[in-house]
mmCIF file of C-alpha atoms and ligand atoms in Angstrom:
data_model
loop_
_atom_site.group_PDB
_atom_site.id
_atom_site.type_symbol
_atom_site.label_atom_id
_atom_site.label_comp_id
_atom_site.label_asym_id
_atom_site.label_seq_id
_atom_site.Cartn_x
_atom_site.Cartn_y
_atom_site.Cartn_z
ATOM 1 C CA MET A 1 -21.003 -9.380 6.642
ATOM 2 C CA ASP A 2 -19.228 -5.325 5.930
ATOM 3 C CA TYR A 3 -22.068 -3.238 5.035
ATOM 4 C CA ASP A 4 -19.792 -0.523 4.471
ATOM 5 C CA LEU A 5 -20.902 0.797 0.608
ATOM 6 C CA LYS A 6 -17.625 2.193 -0.190
ATOM 7 C CA GLY A 7 -15.291 -0.718 0.046
ATOM 8 C CA LYS A 8 -17.561 -2.628 -2.754
ATOM 9 C CA THR A 9 -17.672 -2.990 -6.541
ATOM 10 C CA THR A 10 -19.645 -2.397 -8.686
ATOM 11 C CA ALA A 11 -20.950 -6.127 -8.623
ATOM 12 C CA GLN A 12 -21.125 -6.104 -5.864
ATOM 13 C CA LEU A 13 -23.611 -3.049 -5.529
ATOM 14 C CA LYS A 14 -25.594 -4.799 -8.265
ATOM 15 C CA GLN A 15 -25.777 -8.031 -6.501
ATOM 16 C CA ILE A 16 -26.836 -5.580 -3.008
ATOM 17 C CA VAL A 17 -29.246 -3.591 -4.598
ATOM 18 C CA GLU A 18 -30.934 -6.507 -6.439
ATOM 19 C CA ASN A 19 -31.995 -8.491 -3.809
ATOM 20 C CA LEU A 20 -33.288 -4.863 -2.298
ATOM 21 C CA GLY A 21 -36.127 -5.439 -5.410
ATOM 22 C CA ALA A 22 -34.435 -2.409 -7.412
ATOM 23 C CA LYS A 23 -32.988 -2.110 -10.416
ATOM 24 C CA ALA A 24 -29.325 -3.517 -11.319
ATOM 25 C CA TYR A 25 -28.559 -0.060 -13.315
ATOM 26 C CA LEU A 26 -29.219 1.868 -9.845
ATOM 27 C CA ALA A 27 -25.633 0.267 -8.566
ATOM 28 C CA LYS A 28 -24.336 2.978 -11.292
ATOM 29 C CA TYR A 29 -25.172 5.609 -9.023
ATOM 30 C CA ILE A 30 -24.347 4.527 -6.004
ATOM 31 C CA PHE A 31 -20.704 3.990 -7.174
ATOM 32 C CA SER A 32 -19.801 7.380 -8.254
ATOM 33 C CA PHE A 33 -21.791 9.474 -5.965
ATOM 34 C CA ILE A 34 -19.565 7.814 -3.617
ATOM 35 C CA HIS A 35 -16.417 7.695 -5.810
ATOM 36 C CA GLN A 36 -16.269 10.431 -7.652
ATOM 37 C CA GLN A 37 -18.241 12.786 -4.952
ATOM 38 C CA ASP A 38 -17.526 11.542 -2.178
ATOM 39 C CA ILE A 39 -20.617 11.396 -0.769
ATOM 40 C CA SER A 40 -21.763 9.351 2.804
ATOM 41 C CA ASP A 41 -25.278 9.846 3.489
ATOM 42 C CA ILE A 42 -26.824 7.631 1.713
ATOM 43 C CA ASP A 43 -29.941 9.918 1.287
ATOM 44 C CA LEU A 44 -27.527 12.662 -1.208
ATOM 45 C CA ILE A 45 -27.879 10.001 -3.555
ATOM 46 C CA THR A 46 -30.695 11.370 -5.523
ATOM 47 C CA PRO A 47 -31.736 9.617 -8.350
ATOM 48 C CA LEU A 48 -31.503 6.493 -6.113
ATOM 49 C CA PRO A 49 -35.189 5.831 -4.978
ATOM 50 C CA LYS A 50 -36.408 7.096 -2.287
ATOM 51 C CA GLU A 51 -37.853 4.014 -0.514
ATOM 52 C CA LEU A 52 -34.311 1.948 -2.104
ATOM 53 C CA ARG A 53 -32.274 4.252 0.317
ATOM 54 C CA LYS A 54 -34.679 4.060 3.087
ATOM 55 C CA LYS A 55 -34.459 0.006 2.525
ATOM 56 C CA LEU A 56 -30.823 0.833 2.373
ATOM 57 C CA CYS A 57 -30.235 2.682 5.828
ATOM 58 C CA ASP A 58 -32.641 -0.120 7.290
ATOM 59 C CA GLU A 59 -30.652 -3.047 5.879
ATOM 60 C CA GLY A 60 -27.961 -1.331 8.224
ATOM 61 C CA PHE A 61 -25.419 -0.606 4.889
ATOM 62 C CA PHE A 62 -23.632 3.065 5.885
ATOM 63 C CA ILE A 63 -20.702 4.935 3.896
ATOM 64 C CA SER A 64 -17.846 4.958 5.854
ATOM 65 C CA GLN A 65 -15.253 8.516 6.265
ATOM 66 C CA LEU A 66 -12.526 8.519 7.721
ATOM 67 C CA LYS A 67 -11.975 11.943 10.253
ATOM 68 C CA ILE A 68 -8.811 13.948 8.725
ATOM 69 C CA ILE A 69 -7.406 14.453 12.932
ATOM 70 C CA GLU A 70 -3.476 16.153 11.352
ATOM 71 C CA LYS A 71 -2.574 16.996 8.623
ATOM 72 C CA LEU A 72 1.354 17.861 7.967
ATOM 73 C CA THR A 73 3.571 19.575 5.519
ATOM 74 C CA ASP A 74 6.974 19.132 4.616
ATOM 75 C CA PRO A 75 8.429 21.256 2.849
ATOM 76 C CA ASP A 76 9.924 18.968 -0.019
ATOM 77 C CA GLY A 77 5.170 19.333 -0.317
ATOM 78 C CA THR A 78 5.027 15.630 1.102
ATOM 79 C CA GLU A 79 1.729 15.886 3.041
ATOM 80 C CA LYS A 80 0.952 13.245 5.545
ATOM 81 C CA TYR A 81 -3.019 12.476 6.994
ATOM 82 C CA LEU A 82 -3.431 11.526 10.090
ATOM 83 C CA PHE A 83 -7.209 9.740 9.813
ATOM 84 C CA GLN A 84 -9.401 8.503 12.363
ATOM 85 C CA THR A 85 -11.759 5.124 11.880
ATOM 86 C CA HIS A 86 -14.711 4.579 13.818
ATOM 87 C CA ASP A 87 -13.865 2.532 16.186
ATOM 88 C CA LYS A 88 -11.281 5.373 16.854
ATOM 89 C CA GLN A 89 -7.981 3.579 15.932
ATOM 90 C CA ASN A 90 -5.404 6.115 13.970
ATOM 91 C CA ILE A 91 -4.477 4.891 10.531
ATOM 92 C CA GLU A 92 -1.361 7.648 7.893
ATOM 93 C CA SER A 93 -1.360 7.805 4.844
ATOM 94 C CA VAL A 94 1.393 10.482 2.268
ATOM 95 C CA LEU A 95 0.630 12.451 -0.401
ATOM 96 C CA LEU A 96 3.908 13.297 -2.803
ATOM 97 C CA THR A 97 4.104 15.379 -4.904
ATOM 98 C CA GLU A 98 6.646 14.699 -8.308
ATOM 99 C CA THR A 99 6.647 16.570 -11.457
ATOM 100 C CA GLY A 100 3.317 16.988 -11.145
ATOM 101 C CA ARG A 101 2.328 13.579 -10.372
ATOM 102 C CA LYS A 102 0.067 13.347 -7.183
ATOM 103 C CA THR A 103 0.916 9.582 -5.208
ATOM 104 C CA ILE A 104 -0.717 8.699 -2.358
ATOM 105 C CA CYS A 105 1.194 5.942 -0.195
ATOM 106 C CA LEU A 106 -1.640 3.666 1.776
ATOM 107 C CA SER A 107 -2.337 2.020 4.849
ATOM 108 C CA THR A 108 -3.852 -1.758 4.339
ATOM 109 C CA GLN A 109 -3.502 -2.465 7.641
ATOM 110 C CA ILE A 110 -3.777 -1.445 11.552
ATOM 111 C CA GLY A 111 -0.154 -1.730 13.230
ATOM 112 C CA CYS A 112 1.849 -4.304 11.603
ATOM 113 C CA ARG A 113 2.324 -8.093 12.471
ATOM 114 C CA LEU A 114 4.862 -8.552 11.090
ATOM 115 C CA GLY A 115 8.543 -6.847 12.988
ATOM 116 C CA CYS A 116 10.300 -5.675 9.962
ATOM 117 C CA LYS A 117 13.512 -3.297 12.120
ATOM 118 C CA PHE A 118 14.424 -0.269 8.987
ATOM 119 C CA CYS A 119 10.036 0.437 9.702
ATOM 120 C CA ALA A 120 8.305 2.069 12.500
ATOM 121 C CA THR A 121 5.207 0.728 11.805
ATOM 122 C CA GLY A 122 6.112 -3.137 12.969
ATOM 123 C CA TYR A 123 7.533 -1.175 16.169
ATOM 124 C CA LEU A 124 3.022 -0.866 17.194
ATOM 125 C CA LYS A 125 0.448 -3.229 18.477
ATOM 126 C CA PHE A 126 -1.363 -4.725 16.156
ATOM 127 C CA GLN A 127 -4.776 -3.940 16.336
ATOM 128 C CA ARG A 128 -6.370 -5.203 12.520
ATOM 129 C CA ASN A 129 -7.117 -5.576 9.132
ATOM 130 C CA LEU A 130 -8.363 -2.201 7.200
ATOM 131 C CA THR A 131 -12.299 -3.070 5.455
ATOM 132 C CA ALA A 132 -11.805 -2.204 1.750
ATOM 133 C CA GLY A 133 -13.967 1.249 2.256
ATOM 134 C CA GLU A 134 -11.647 2.700 4.582
ATOM 135 C CA ILE A 135 -8.158 1.493 2.041
ATOM 136 C CA VAL A 136 -10.827 3.637 -0.460
ATOM 137 C CA GLY A 137 -11.378 5.633 2.217
ATOM 138 C CA GLN A 138 -7.983 7.819 2.072
ATOM 139 C CA VAL A 139 -8.304 8.034 -1.294
ATOM 140 C CA ASN A 140 -11.520 9.650 -1.678
ATOM 141 C CA THR A 141 -10.254 12.088 1.378
ATOM 142 C CA ILE A 142 -7.424 13.062 0.682
ATOM 143 C CA SER A 143 -8.313 13.884 -2.801
ATOM 144 C CA LYS A 144 -11.276 15.985 -1.770
ATOM 145 C CA ASP A 145 -9.004 17.554 0.256
ATOM 146 C CA SER A 146 -6.516 18.152 -1.610
ATOM 147 C CA GLY A 147 -8.211 18.964 -4.322
ATOM 148 C CA CYS A 148 -5.735 16.618 -6.457
ATOM 149 C CA LYS A 149 -5.932 14.161 -9.312
ATOM 150 C CA ILE A 150 -4.696 11.448 -7.590
ATOM 151 C CA ASN A 151 -2.352 9.925 -10.215
ATOM 152 C CA ASN A 152 -0.410 6.941 -8.675
ATOM 153 C CA ILE A 153 -1.257 4.136 -5.752
ATOM 154 C CA VAL A 154 1.245 2.587 -3.490
ATOM 155 C CA PHE A 155 0.092 -0.015 -1.349
ATOM 156 C CA MET A 156 2.941 0.728 1.334
ATOM 157 C CA GLY A 157 2.234 2.705 4.049
ATOM 158 C CA MET A 158 1.028 0.714 7.614
ATOM 159 C CA GLY A 159 0.769 -2.846 7.435
ATOM 160 C CA GLU A 160 1.915 -5.620 4.749
ATOM 161 C CA PRO A 161 -1.516 -5.948 2.122
ATOM 162 C CA PHE A 162 -0.823 -9.692 1.500
ATOM 163 C CA GLU A 163 -1.973 -10.372 5.353
ATOM 164 C CA ASN A 164 -5.283 -7.985 4.069
ATOM 165 C CA TYR A 165 -5.320 -9.663 0.888
ATOM 166 C CA GLU A 166 -8.933 -9.356 -0.295
ATOM 167 C CA ASN A 167 -9.462 -6.227 1.355
ATOM 168 C CA THR A 168 -6.560 -5.091 -0.511
ATOM 169 C CA ILE A 169 -7.244 -6.801 -4.831
ATOM 170 C CA THR A 170 -11.095 -5.052 -3.499
ATOM 171 C CA ALA A 171 -9.178 -1.753 -2.717
ATOM 172 C CA VAL A 172 -7.187 -2.539 -6.456
ATOM 173 C CA LYS A 173 -10.861 -3.010 -8.220
ATOM 174 C CA ILE A 174 -12.102 -0.220 -7.229
ATOM 175 C CA LEU A 175 -9.762 2.965 -7.490
ATOM 176 C CA ASN A 176 -9.543 1.401 -11.045
ATOM 177 C CA ASN A 177 -13.291 1.188 -12.073
ATOM 178 C CA ALA A 178 -13.329 4.246 -14.596
ATOM 179 C CA ASP A 179 -17.156 5.672 -12.784
ATOM 180 C CA GLY A 180 -14.884 5.691 -9.399
ATOM 181 C CA LYS A 181 -11.240 7.239 -9.478
ATOM 182 C CA ASN A 182 -10.586 5.545 -12.423
ATOM 183 C CA ILE A 183 -6.364 5.137 -11.657
ATOM 184 C CA GLY A 184 -4.771 2.836 -14.136
ATOM 185 C CA ILE A 185 -4.174 -0.907 -12.746
ATOM 186 C CA ARG A 186 -0.462 -0.409 -14.331
ATOM 187 C CA LYS A 187 -0.277 2.652 -11.520
ATOM 188 C CA GLN A 188 -0.832 1.289 -8.547
ATOM 189 C CA THR A 189 1.918 -1.029 -7.239
ATOM 190 C CA ILE A 190 1.640 -3.450 -4.087
ATOM 191 C CA SER A 191 4.602 -4.171 -1.786
ATOM 192 C CA THR A 192 5.472 -7.841 0.010
ATOM 193 C CA VAL A 193 8.220 -8.530 2.227
ATOM 194 C CA GLY A 194 7.483 -12.063 0.359
ATOM 195 C CA ILE A 195 4.356 -13.800 1.607
ATOM 196 C CA THR A 196 4.181 -16.431 -1.212
ATOM 197 C CA GLU A 197 0.758 -17.252 -1.312
ATOM 198 C CA GLY A 198 -0.394 -13.685 -1.741
ATOM 199 C CA ILE A 199 2.404 -13.512 -5.112
ATOM 200 C CA ARG A 200 1.095 -16.873 -6.170
ATOM 201 C CA LYS A 201 -2.788 -15.461 -5.242
ATOM 202 C CA LEU A 202 -2.004 -12.499 -7.701
ATOM 203 C CA ALA A 203 -0.912 -13.488 -10.177
ATOM 204 C CA ASP A 204 -4.073 -15.864 -11.251
ATOM 205 C CA GLU A 205 -6.122 -12.988 -11.159
ATOM 206 C CA ASP A 206 -7.752 -10.950 -13.720
ATOM 207 C CA ILE A 207 -6.402 -7.463 -13.020
ATOM 208 C CA HIS A 208 -2.168 -7.506 -12.405
ATOM 209 C CA PRO A 209 -1.330 -4.384 -10.449
ATOM 210 C CA ARG A 210 3.188 -3.848 -9.530
ATOM 211 C CA LEU A 211 4.507 -5.976 -7.594
ATOM 212 C CA ALA A 212 6.848 -4.413 -5.329
ATOM 213 C CA LEU A 213 9.423 -6.787 -2.644
ATOM 214 C CA SER A 214 10.809 -5.554 -0.151
ATOM 215 C CA LEU A 215 14.267 -7.424 0.107
ATOM 216 C CA HIS A 216 16.588 -5.118 1.721
ATOM 217 C CA ALA A 217 19.073 -8.744 2.230
ATOM 218 C CA ALA A 218 19.984 -10.911 -0.508
ATOM 219 C CA ASP A 219 20.309 -13.863 2.080
ATOM 220 C CA ASP A 220 18.607 -15.457 4.024
ATOM 221 C CA LYS A 221 20.673 -15.077 6.773
ATOM 222 C CA LEU A 222 21.406 -11.317 6.331
ATOM 223 C CA ARG A 223 17.055 -10.997 5.644
ATOM 224 C CA LYS A 224 16.035 -12.777 8.700
ATOM 225 C CA GLN A 225 18.164 -8.970 11.315
ATOM 226 C CA ILE A 226 16.331 -7.410 9.202
ATOM 227 C CA VAL A 227 13.011 -8.966 7.706
ATOM 228 C CA PRO A 228 11.602 -11.435 10.459
ATOM 229 C CA ALA A 229 9.318 -12.439 8.091
ATOM 230 C CA ALA A 230 12.513 -14.525 6.743
ATOM 231 C CA ASN A 231 12.062 -17.305 8.665
ATOM 232 C CA LYS A 232 8.388 -18.105 7.281
ATOM 233 C CA TYR A 233 9.441 -17.080 3.712
ATOM 234 C CA PRO A 234 12.881 -18.063 2.778
ATOM 235 C CA LEU A 235 14.609 -16.645 -0.145
ATOM 236 C CA LYS A 236 14.056 -18.702 -2.536
ATOM 237 C CA GLN A 237 10.465 -19.549 -2.071
ATOM 238 C CA ILE A 238 9.820 -16.081 -2.567
ATOM 239 C CA LEU A 239 12.230 -15.524 -6.034
ATOM 240 C CA ASP A 240 10.149 -18.866 -6.844
ATOM 241 C CA ALA A 241 7.134 -17.109 -6.667
ATOM 242 C CA LEU A 242 8.153 -14.200 -8.325
ATOM 243 C CA LYS A 243 9.417 -16.475 -10.977
ATOM 244 C CA SER A 244 5.996 -17.726 -11.822
ATOM 245 C CA TYR A 245 4.374 -14.603 -11.055
ATOM 246 C CA GLN A 246 6.522 -12.741 -14.032
ATOM 247 C CA GLU A 247 5.702 -16.317 -16.553
ATOM 248 C CA LYS A 248 1.759 -16.083 -16.219
ATOM 249 C CA THR A 249 2.410 -11.818 -15.587
ATOM 250 C CA GLY A 250 4.882 -11.221 -17.866
ATOM 251 C CA ARG A 251 5.279 -7.634 -15.401
ATOM 252 C CA ARG A 252 8.101 -6.581 -14.101
ATOM 253 C CA ILE A 253 9.092 -6.742 -10.361
ATOM 254 C CA THR A 254 10.920 -3.629 -8.149
ATOM 255 C CA ILE A 255 13.051 -4.520 -5.457
ATOM 256 C CA GLU A 256 12.816 -2.859 -2.834
ATOM 257 C CA TYR A 257 16.283 -2.344 -0.877
ATOM 258 C CA CYS A 258 16.582 -0.161 2.527
ATOM 259 C CA MET A 259 20.168 0.445 2.972
ATOM 260 C CA ILE A 260 21.765 0.270 6.009
ATOM 261 C CA ASP A 261 25.027 1.621 6.562
ATOM 262 C CA LYS A 262 27.269 -1.802 7.482
ATOM 263 C CA LEU A 263 24.800 -4.088 7.585
ATOM 264 C CA ASN A 264 23.576 -5.078 4.084
ATOM 265 C CA ASP A 265 25.434 -2.258 1.693
ATOM 266 C CA SER A 266 28.478 -3.394 0.626
ATOM 267 C CA ALA A 267 29.969 -3.933 -2.160
ATOM 268 C CA ASP A 268 29.625 -8.148 -1.631
ATOM 269 C CA CYS A 269 25.870 -7.426 -1.207
ATOM 270 C CA ALA A 270 25.156 -5.541 -4.420
ATOM 271 C CA LYS A 271 27.024 -8.604 -6.451
ATOM 272 C CA LYS A 272 24.769 -11.618 -3.898
ATOM 273 C CA LEU A 273 21.528 -9.253 -5.410
ATOM 274 C CA ILE A 274 22.898 -9.678 -9.096
ATOM 275 C CA GLN A 275 23.166 -13.526 -8.395
ATOM 276 C CA ILE A 276 19.786 -14.272 -7.024
ATOM 277 C CA LEU A 277 17.913 -11.648 -9.410
ATOM 278 C CA LYS A 278 19.130 -13.511 -12.235
ATOM 279 C CA GLY A 279 16.243 -15.218 -14.306
ATOM 280 C CA ILE A 280 13.954 -12.511 -12.935
ATOM 281 C CA LYS A 281 13.536 -8.950 -14.513
ATOM 282 C CA ALA A 282 13.405 -6.386 -12.004
ATOM 283 C CA GLY A 283 14.924 -2.762 -11.274
ATOM 284 C CA VAL A 284 15.772 -2.083 -8.204
ATOM 285 C CA ASN A 285 15.184 0.967 -5.821
ATOM 286 C CA LEU A 286 18.222 1.879 -3.527
ATOM 287 C CA ILE A 287 15.944 3.655 0.093
ATOM 288 C CA GLU A 288 17.814 5.808 2.728
ATOM 289 C CA TYR A 289 17.041 3.836 6.182
ATOM 290 C CA ASN A 290 14.984 7.092 7.288
ATOM 291 C CA PRO A 291 15.101 6.772 11.122
ATOM 292 C CA HIS A 292 12.732 6.142 14.050
ATOM 293 C CA PRO A 293 12.673 5.586 17.855
ATOM 294 C CA GLY A 294 13.994 2.235 18.504
ATOM 295 C CA CYS A 295 16.024 1.288 16.310
ATOM 296 C CA ASP A 296 19.530 1.659 15.449
ATOM 297 C CA PHE A 297 20.523 1.229 12.418
ATOM 298 C CA VAL A 298 22.620 3.909 10.665
ATOM 299 C CA PRO A 299 21.401 5.318 7.574
ATOM 300 C CA SER A 300 23.920 4.652 4.612
ATOM 301 C CA PRO A 301 26.306 6.997 3.460
ATOM 302 C CA GLN A 302 25.796 8.698 0.415
ATOM 303 C CA HIS A 303 29.351 7.711 -1.017
ATOM 304 C CA ARG A 304 28.138 3.529 -0.344
ATOM 305 C CA ILE A 305 24.103 4.793 -1.818
ATOM 306 C CA LYS A 306 26.516 5.276 -5.061
ATOM 307 C CA THR A 307 28.916 2.718 -5.359
ATOM 308 C CA PHE A 308 26.063 -0.295 -4.478
ATOM 309 C CA LYS A 309 23.522 1.540 -7.151
ATOM 310 C CA ASP A 310 26.799 1.719 -9.509
ATOM 311 C CA ILE A 311 27.599 -2.215 -9.414
ATOM 312 C CA LEU A 312 24.067 -3.337 -10.117
ATOM 313 C CA MET A 313 23.686 -0.232 -12.588
ATOM 314 C CA GLN A 314 26.983 -2.320 -14.440
ATOM 315 C CA ALA A 315 25.118 -5.763 -14.481
ATOM 316 C CA ASP A 316 22.129 -3.695 -16.826
ATOM 317 C CA ILE A 317 20.115 -3.758 -13.237
ATOM 318 C CA GLU A 318 17.944 -0.650 -13.343
ATOM 319 C CA THR A 319 18.624 0.982 -10.361
ATOM 320 C CA ILE A 320 17.214 4.321 -8.596
ATOM 321 C CA ILE A 321 17.537 5.990 -5.730
ATOM 322 C CA ARG A 322 14.523 7.103 -3.829
ATOM 323 C CA PHE A 323 11.969 7.524 -1.070
ATOM 324 C CA ARG A 324 13.538 10.852 1.126
ATOM 325 C CA ARG A 325 10.408 13.008 1.136
ATOM 326 C CA GLY A 326 8.891 13.870 3.916
ATOM 327 C CA ARG A 327 11.659 12.640 5.983
ATOM 328 C CA ASN A 328 10.744 15.977 8.483
ATOM 329 C CA ILE A 329 7.424 15.724 9.327
ATOM 330 C CA LYS A 330 7.900 11.328 9.551
ATOM 331 C CA ALA A 331 6.885 10.466 6.000
ATOM 332 C CA ALA A 332 9.487 9.061 4.324
ATOM 333 C CA CYS A 333 9.937 5.260 4.498
ATOM 334 C CA GLY A 334 9.912 2.978 6.779
ATOM 335 C CA GLN A 335 8.487 6.480 9.138
ATOM 336 C CA LEU A 336 4.784 5.816 9.010
ATOM 337 C CA GLY A 337 3.805 5.456 13.098
ATOM 338 C CA ALA A 338 6.734 6.302 14.407
ATOM 339 C CA ASP A 339 5.032 9.636 16.868
ATOM 340 C CA ARG A 340 3.435 7.020 18.480
ATOM 341 C CA ILE A 341 5.743 4.031 19.020
ATOM 342 C CA ASN A 342 6.235 4.989 22.947
ATOM 343 C CA LYS A 343 2.502 4.706 23.396
ATOM 344 C CA LYS A 344 2.559 1.388 21.448
ATOM 345 C CA VAL A 345 -0.580 1.487 20.153
HETATM 346 FE FE1 SF4 B 401 4.972 -3.830 8.483
HETATM 347 FE FE2 SF4 B 401 5.689 -3.639 6.132
HETATM 348 FE FE3 SF4 B 401 6.091 -2.731 8.256
HETATM 349 FE FE4 SF4 B 401 6.476 -4.870 7.531
HETATM 350 S S1 SF4 B 401 7.361 -3.300 6.163
HETATM 351 S S2 SF4 B 401 6.738 -3.945 9.190
HETATM 352 S S3 SF4 B 401 5.453 -5.702 6.291
HETATM 353 S S4 SF4 B 401 4.400 -2.311 7.289
#
């Protein structure tokens, strides 16, 4: 059992409190002290009777706290946080500011098993899944450190969220709770390389954050060169899962497409993308490839990105070009962990 109170929903906290012989309503103090004030000492939750605080500690419950070990600021205002977990592992998160909106790009794993070629994290050794408390902890710590109200969450940092499904969904629920950070469900986006079990499971949840597919190629042969997970999850299987997700939820999908020079950025690739998106309500984000050590991909030149975008727009697919922010501090899309690739940790 995970004894970290930071990773518990209010329903779970009520159960814990009741099991210790106290009134369920006391759970709301635990939740609000952790998620509104970022308290990490059970004894500081003073509305709880002293006896309950002692019982919680005696049973082994605790409140995890990520340690900030480095913070870098890009001239464009993007901030990258390097955190240390209790077992001395490192994770990174990014705070983006756009027209007054504050977005945090969260990590869900330490390292990643999936090895996408365009992504620095994929070159690091996979260590473990983050707990729900550690996922939420990134938001709580950044929010307190920056003094900012966080408006948006994107699960696009280190790790594949659906490889850590339960903890990711628990984190979504905790962040959505009005007694805590109160971040709207439509202001939270989960990005997947296409883990179809995760897409189908999410469709059956009672909450539906936004869903993004990290696609990068519109045919399996090319996609396998960029996203090795394509060997296990062919496009047809992914597209079927997306269609069924959309039938159940009515939600629009975001397609993430990293633009790599002379690999996936031709007019022909754009036309194939239009073909496979038929029957799916989707918008496309074109992301300029952000270089990192160990990968010899070259970013598409601006004129090719623009042509690609125009082709999609002519087919009535809403398309935007994004995510170049934070490049100077290796905080842009696909760069998290780039500073540690040679160390392979
Ligand atoms: Fe893992 Fe996501 Fe990077 Fe792929 S893009 S290697 S799934 S972190």
